[in-house]
mmCIF file of C-alpha atoms in Angstrom:
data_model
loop_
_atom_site.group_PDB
_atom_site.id
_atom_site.type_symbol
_atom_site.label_atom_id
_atom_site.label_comp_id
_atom_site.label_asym_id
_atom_site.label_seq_id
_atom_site.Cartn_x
_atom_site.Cartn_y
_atom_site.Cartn_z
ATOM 1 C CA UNK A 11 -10.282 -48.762 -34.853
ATOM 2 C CA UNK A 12 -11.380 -46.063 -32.245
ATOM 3 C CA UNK A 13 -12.998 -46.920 -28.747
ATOM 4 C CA UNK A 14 -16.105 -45.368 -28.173
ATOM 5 C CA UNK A 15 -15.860 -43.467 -25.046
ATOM 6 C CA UNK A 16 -19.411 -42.685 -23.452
ATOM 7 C CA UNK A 17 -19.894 -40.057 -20.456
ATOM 8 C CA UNK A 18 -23.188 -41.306 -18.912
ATOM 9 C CA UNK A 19 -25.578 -39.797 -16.144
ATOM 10 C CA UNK A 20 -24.619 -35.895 -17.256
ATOM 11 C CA UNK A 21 -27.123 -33.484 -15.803
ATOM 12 C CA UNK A 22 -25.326 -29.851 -15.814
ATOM 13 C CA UNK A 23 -23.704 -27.537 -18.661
ATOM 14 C CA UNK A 24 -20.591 -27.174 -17.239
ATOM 15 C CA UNK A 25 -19.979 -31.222 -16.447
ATOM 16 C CA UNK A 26 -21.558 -31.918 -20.229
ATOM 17 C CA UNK A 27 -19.255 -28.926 -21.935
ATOM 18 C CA UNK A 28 -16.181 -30.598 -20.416
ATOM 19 C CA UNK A 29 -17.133 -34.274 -21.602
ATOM 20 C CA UNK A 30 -17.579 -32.914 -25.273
ATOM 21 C CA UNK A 31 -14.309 -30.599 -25.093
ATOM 22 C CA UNK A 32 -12.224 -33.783 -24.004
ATOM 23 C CA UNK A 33 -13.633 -35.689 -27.161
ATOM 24 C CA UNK A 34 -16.299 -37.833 -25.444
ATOM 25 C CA UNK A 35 -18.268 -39.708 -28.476
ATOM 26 C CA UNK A 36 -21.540 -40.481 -26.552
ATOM 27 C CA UNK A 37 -23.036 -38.618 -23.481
ATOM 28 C CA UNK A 38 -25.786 -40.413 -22.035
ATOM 29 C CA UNK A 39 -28.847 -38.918 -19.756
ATOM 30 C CA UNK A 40 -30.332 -40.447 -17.607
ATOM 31 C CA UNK A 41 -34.545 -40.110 -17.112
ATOM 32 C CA UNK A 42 -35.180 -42.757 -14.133
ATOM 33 C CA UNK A 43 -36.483 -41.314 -10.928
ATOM 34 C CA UNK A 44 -34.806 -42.802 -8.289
ATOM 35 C CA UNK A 45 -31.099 -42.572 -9.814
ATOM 36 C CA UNK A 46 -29.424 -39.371 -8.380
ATOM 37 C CA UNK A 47 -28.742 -38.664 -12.210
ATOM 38 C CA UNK A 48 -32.351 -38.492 -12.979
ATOM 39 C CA UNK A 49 -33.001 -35.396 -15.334
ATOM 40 C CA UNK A 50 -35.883 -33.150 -15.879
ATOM 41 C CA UNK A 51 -37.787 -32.955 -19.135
ATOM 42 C CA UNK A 52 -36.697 -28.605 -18.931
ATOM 43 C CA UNK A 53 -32.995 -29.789 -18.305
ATOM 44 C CA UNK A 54 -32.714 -32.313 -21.014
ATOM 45 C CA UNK A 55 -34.184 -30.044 -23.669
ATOM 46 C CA UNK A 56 -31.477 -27.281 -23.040
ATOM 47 C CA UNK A 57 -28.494 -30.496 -22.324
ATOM 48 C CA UNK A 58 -30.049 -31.619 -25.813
ATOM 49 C CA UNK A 59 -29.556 -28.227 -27.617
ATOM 50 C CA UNK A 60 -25.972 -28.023 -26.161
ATOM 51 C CA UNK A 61 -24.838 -31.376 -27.779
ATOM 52 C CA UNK A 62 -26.488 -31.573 -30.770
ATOM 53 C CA UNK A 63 -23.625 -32.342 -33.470
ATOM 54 C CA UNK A 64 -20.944 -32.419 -31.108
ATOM 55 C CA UNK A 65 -21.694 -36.112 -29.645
ATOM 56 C CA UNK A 66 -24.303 -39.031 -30.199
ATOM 57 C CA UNK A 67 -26.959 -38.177 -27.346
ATOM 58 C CA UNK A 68 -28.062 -41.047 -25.740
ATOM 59 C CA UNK A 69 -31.180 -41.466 -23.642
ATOM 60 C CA UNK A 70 -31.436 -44.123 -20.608
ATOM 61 C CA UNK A 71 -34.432 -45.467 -19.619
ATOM 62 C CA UNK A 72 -35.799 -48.211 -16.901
ATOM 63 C CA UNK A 73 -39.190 -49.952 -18.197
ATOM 64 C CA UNK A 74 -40.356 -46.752 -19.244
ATOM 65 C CA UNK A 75 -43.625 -46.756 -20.961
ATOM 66 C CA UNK A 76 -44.551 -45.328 -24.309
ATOM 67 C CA UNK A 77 -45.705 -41.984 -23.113
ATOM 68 C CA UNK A 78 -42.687 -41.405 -21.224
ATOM 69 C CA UNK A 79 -40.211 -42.128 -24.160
ATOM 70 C CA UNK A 80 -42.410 -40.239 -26.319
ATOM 71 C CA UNK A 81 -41.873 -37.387 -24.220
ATOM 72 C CA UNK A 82 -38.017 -38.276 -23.592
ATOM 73 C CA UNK A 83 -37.516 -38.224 -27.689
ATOM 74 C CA UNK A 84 -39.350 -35.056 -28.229
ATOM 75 C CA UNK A 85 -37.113 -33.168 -25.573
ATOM 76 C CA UNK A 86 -33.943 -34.443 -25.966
ATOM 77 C CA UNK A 87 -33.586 -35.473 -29.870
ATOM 78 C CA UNK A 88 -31.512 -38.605 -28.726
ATOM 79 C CA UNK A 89 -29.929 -40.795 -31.296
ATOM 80 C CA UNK A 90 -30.178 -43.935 -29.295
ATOM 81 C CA UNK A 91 -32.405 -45.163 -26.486
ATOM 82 C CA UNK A 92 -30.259 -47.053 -23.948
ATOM 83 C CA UNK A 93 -32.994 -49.342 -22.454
ATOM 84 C CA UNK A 94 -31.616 -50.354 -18.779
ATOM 85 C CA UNK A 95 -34.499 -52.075 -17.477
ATOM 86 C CA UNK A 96 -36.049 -55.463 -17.894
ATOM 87 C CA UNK A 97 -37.100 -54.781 -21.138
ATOM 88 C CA UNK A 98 -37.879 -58.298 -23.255
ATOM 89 C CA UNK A 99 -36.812 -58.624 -26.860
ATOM 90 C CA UNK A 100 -40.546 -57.741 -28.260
ATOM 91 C CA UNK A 101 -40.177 -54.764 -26.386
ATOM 92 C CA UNK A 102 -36.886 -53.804 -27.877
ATOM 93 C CA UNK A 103 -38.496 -54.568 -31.330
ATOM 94 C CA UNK A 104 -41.586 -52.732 -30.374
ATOM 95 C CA UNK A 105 -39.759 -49.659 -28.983
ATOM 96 C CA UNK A 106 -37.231 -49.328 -32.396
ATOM 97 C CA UNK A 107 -40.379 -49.389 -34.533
ATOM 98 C CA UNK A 108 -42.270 -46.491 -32.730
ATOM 99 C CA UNK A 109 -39.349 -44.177 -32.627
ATOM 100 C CA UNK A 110 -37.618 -45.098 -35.335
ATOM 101 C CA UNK A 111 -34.068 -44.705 -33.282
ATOM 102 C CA UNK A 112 -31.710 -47.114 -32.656
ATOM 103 C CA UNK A 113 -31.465 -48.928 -29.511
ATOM 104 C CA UNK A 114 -28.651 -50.223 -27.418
ATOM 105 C CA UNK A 115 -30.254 -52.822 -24.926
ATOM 106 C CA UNK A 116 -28.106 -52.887 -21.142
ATOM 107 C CA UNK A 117 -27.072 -56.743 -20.285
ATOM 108 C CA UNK A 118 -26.935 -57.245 -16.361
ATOM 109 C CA UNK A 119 -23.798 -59.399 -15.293
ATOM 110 C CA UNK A 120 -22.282 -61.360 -12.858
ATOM 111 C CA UNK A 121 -21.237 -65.168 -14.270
ATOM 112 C CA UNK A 122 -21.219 -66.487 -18.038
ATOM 113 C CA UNK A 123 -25.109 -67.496 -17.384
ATOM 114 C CA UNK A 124 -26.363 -64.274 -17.820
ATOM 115 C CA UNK A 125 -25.326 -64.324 -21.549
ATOM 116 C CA UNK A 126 -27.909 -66.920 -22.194
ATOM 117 C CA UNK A 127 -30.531 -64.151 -23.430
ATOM 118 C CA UNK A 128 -28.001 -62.249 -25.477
ATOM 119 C CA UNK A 129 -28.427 -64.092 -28.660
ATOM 120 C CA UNK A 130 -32.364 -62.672 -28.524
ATOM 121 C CA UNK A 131 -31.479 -59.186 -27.911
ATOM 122 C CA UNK A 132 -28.409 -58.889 -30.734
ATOM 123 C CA UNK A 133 -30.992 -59.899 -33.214
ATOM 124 C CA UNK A 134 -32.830 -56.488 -32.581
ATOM 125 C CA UNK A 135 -30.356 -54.215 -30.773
ATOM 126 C CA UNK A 136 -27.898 -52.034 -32.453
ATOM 127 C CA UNK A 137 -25.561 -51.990 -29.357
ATOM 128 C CA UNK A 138 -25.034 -53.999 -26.349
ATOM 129 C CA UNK A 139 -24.247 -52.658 -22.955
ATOM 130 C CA UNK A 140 -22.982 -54.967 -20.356
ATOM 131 C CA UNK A 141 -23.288 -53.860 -17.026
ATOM 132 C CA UNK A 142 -22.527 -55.381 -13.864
ATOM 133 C CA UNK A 143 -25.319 -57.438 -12.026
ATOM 134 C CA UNK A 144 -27.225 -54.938 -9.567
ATOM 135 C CA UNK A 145 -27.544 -56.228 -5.678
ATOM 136 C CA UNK A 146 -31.070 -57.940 -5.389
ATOM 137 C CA UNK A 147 -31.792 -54.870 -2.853
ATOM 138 C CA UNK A 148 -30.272 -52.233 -5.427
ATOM 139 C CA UNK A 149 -33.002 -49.474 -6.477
ATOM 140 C CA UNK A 150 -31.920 -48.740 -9.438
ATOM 141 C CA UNK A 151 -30.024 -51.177 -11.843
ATOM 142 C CA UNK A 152 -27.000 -49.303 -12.790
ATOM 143 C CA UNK A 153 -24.628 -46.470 -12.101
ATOM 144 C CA UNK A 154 -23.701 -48.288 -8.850
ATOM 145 C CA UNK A 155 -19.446 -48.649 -9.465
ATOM 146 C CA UNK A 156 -19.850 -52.254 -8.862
ATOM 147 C CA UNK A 157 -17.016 -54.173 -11.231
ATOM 148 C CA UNK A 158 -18.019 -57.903 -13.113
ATOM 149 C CA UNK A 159 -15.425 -60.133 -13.882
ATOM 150 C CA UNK A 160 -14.667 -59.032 -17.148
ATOM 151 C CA UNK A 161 -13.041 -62.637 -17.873
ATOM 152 C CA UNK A 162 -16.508 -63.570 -18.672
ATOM 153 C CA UNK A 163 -16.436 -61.486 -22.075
ATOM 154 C CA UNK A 164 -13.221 -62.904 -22.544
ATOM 155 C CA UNK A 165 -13.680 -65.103 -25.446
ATOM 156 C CA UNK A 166 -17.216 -63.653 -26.782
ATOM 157 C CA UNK A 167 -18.456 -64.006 -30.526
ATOM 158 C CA UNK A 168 -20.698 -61.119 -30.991
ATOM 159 C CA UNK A 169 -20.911 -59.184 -34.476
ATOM 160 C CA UNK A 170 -22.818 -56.312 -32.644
ATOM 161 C CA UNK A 171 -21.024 -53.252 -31.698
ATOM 162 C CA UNK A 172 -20.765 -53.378 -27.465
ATOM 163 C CA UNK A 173 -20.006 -51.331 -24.742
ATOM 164 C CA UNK A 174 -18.544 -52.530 -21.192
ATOM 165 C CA UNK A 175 -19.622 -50.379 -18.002
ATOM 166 C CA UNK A 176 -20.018 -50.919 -14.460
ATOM 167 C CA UNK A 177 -16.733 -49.917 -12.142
ATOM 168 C CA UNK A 178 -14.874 -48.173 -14.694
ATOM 169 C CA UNK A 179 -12.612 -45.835 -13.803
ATOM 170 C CA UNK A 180 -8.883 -43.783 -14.997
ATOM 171 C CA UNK A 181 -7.192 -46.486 -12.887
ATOM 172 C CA UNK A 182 -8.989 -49.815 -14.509
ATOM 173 C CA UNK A 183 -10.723 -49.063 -18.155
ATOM 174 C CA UNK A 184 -7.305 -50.195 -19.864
ATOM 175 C CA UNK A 185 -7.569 -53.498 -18.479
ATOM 176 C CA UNK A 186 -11.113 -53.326 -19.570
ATOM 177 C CA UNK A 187 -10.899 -53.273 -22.930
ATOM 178 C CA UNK A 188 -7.502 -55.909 -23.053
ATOM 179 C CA UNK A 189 -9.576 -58.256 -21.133
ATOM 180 C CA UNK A 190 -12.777 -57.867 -22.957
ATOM 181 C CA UNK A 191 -11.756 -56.171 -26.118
ATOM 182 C CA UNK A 192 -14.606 -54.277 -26.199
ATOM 183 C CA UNK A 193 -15.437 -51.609 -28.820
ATOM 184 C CA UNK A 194 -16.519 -48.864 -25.933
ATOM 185 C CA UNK A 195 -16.722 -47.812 -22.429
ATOM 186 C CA UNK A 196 -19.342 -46.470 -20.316
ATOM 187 C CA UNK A 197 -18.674 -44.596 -17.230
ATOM 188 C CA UNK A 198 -20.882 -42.509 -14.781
ATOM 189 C CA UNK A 199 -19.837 -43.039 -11.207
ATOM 190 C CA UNK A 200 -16.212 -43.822 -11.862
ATOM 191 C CA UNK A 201 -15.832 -39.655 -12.545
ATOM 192 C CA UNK A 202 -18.297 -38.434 -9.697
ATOM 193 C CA UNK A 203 -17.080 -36.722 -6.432
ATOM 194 C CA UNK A 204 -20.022 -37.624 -4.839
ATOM 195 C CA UNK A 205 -23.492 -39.814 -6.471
ATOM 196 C CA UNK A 206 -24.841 -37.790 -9.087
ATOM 197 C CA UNK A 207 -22.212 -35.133 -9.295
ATOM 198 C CA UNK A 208 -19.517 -34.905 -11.756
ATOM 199 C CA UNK A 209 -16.018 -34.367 -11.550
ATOM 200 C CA UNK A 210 -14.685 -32.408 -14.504
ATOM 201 C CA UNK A 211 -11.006 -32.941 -14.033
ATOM 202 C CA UNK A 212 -12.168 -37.019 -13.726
ATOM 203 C CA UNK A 213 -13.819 -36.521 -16.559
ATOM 204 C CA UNK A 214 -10.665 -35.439 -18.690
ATOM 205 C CA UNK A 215 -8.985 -38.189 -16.936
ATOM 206 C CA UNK A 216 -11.000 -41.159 -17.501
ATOM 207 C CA UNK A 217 -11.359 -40.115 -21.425
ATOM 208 C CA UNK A 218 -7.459 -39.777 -22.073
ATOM 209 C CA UNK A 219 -6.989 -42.963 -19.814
ATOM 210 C CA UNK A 220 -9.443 -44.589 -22.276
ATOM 211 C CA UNK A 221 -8.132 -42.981 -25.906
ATOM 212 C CA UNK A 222 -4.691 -44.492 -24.630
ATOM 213 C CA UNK A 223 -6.080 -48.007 -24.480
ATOM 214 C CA UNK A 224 -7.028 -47.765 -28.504
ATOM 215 C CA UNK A 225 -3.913 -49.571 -29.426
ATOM 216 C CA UNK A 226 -5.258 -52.846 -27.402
ATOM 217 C CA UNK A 227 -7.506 -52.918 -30.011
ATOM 218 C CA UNK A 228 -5.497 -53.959 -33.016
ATOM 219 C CA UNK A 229 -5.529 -57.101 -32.986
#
């Protein structure tokens, strides 16, 4: 079984080119204003043109309302909508009826509490992300290299497909996905130089570090 191996919070050709030449499955962009990452409408057309076929495009969103995904799916052509945000599980149904795309819904945590709603959002989402809990006083609730205890994953019955993000780096994704055996990865910070900009030679690190956890996953 291959690990997924998503690129998230791309916003250049050159950083994008080198995610899809290493073999990155999903590149995710990111259209919420007050992340560094943020992308224009203009910039995720031409991103969008670049990957078609070569990856599964993925847009992130925050609470964004209809007009604004609207836009976000005419642009970009993604094949999932990451929502990010505080979205409830109506929403999620809502959302996946309007666009007709998939959805992978982002699961903020910190302790084995915060799983309590995930039995609501599997029955609707394709994909679940799980994220580390943002600081109260965060603006924005990802993309902020903070690490969860994976441990709380540890022993989790889920039949949906999920991702683990938050922290991730080279140096830590293989103990990410023995700990949580997790079908995929999500990075964006772990491969910047500085927030918002992209380091191609982490890049190509963090994606071979990643392809040579794959053998963790036979059970």
């Amino acid at each position: 079984m291959s690990l997924l191996v998503k690129i998230c919070g791309l916003s250049t050709r050159e950083t994008l080119d080198v995610a899809l030449q290493a073999g990155a499955d999903m590149v995710g962009f990111v259209f919420f204003p007050p992340s560094p990452r943020h992308l224009s409408l203009e910039t995720a057309r031409e991103l969008g043109r670049q990957a078609r076929g070569r990856a599964t495009k993925v847009a992130l969103t925050v609470d964004a309302d209809d007009a604004t995904l609207g836009n976000i799916v005419e642009v970009l052509q993604p094949d999932i909508l990451q929502l990010h945000g505080k979205e409830t599980v109506a929403r999620l149904r809502d959302i996946k009826r309007m666009f007709g795309l998939p959805v992978m819904k982002a699961l903020p945590v910190e302790t084995a509490a915060d799983l309590a709603p995930l039995p609501g959002y599997a029955a609707v989402a394709d994909r679940i992300l799980f994220d580390a809990r943002a600081p109260k006083d965060a603006t924005r609730p990802g993309g902020l290299g903070a690490v969860f205890d994976w441990h709380v994953l540890e022993n989790l019955d889920l039949k949906l497909p999920f991702l683990v993000s938050g922290g991730l780096n080279a140096d830590n994704v293989a103990e990410a996905v023995r700990v949580t055996r997790a079908g995929g990865v999500d990075v964006s910070s772990g491969v910047e130089r500085t927030p918002g900009v992209k380091d191609p030679e982490m890049i190509c690190a963090f994606i071979r570090a990643a392809r040579a956890t794959e053998e963790l996953m036979v059970r």
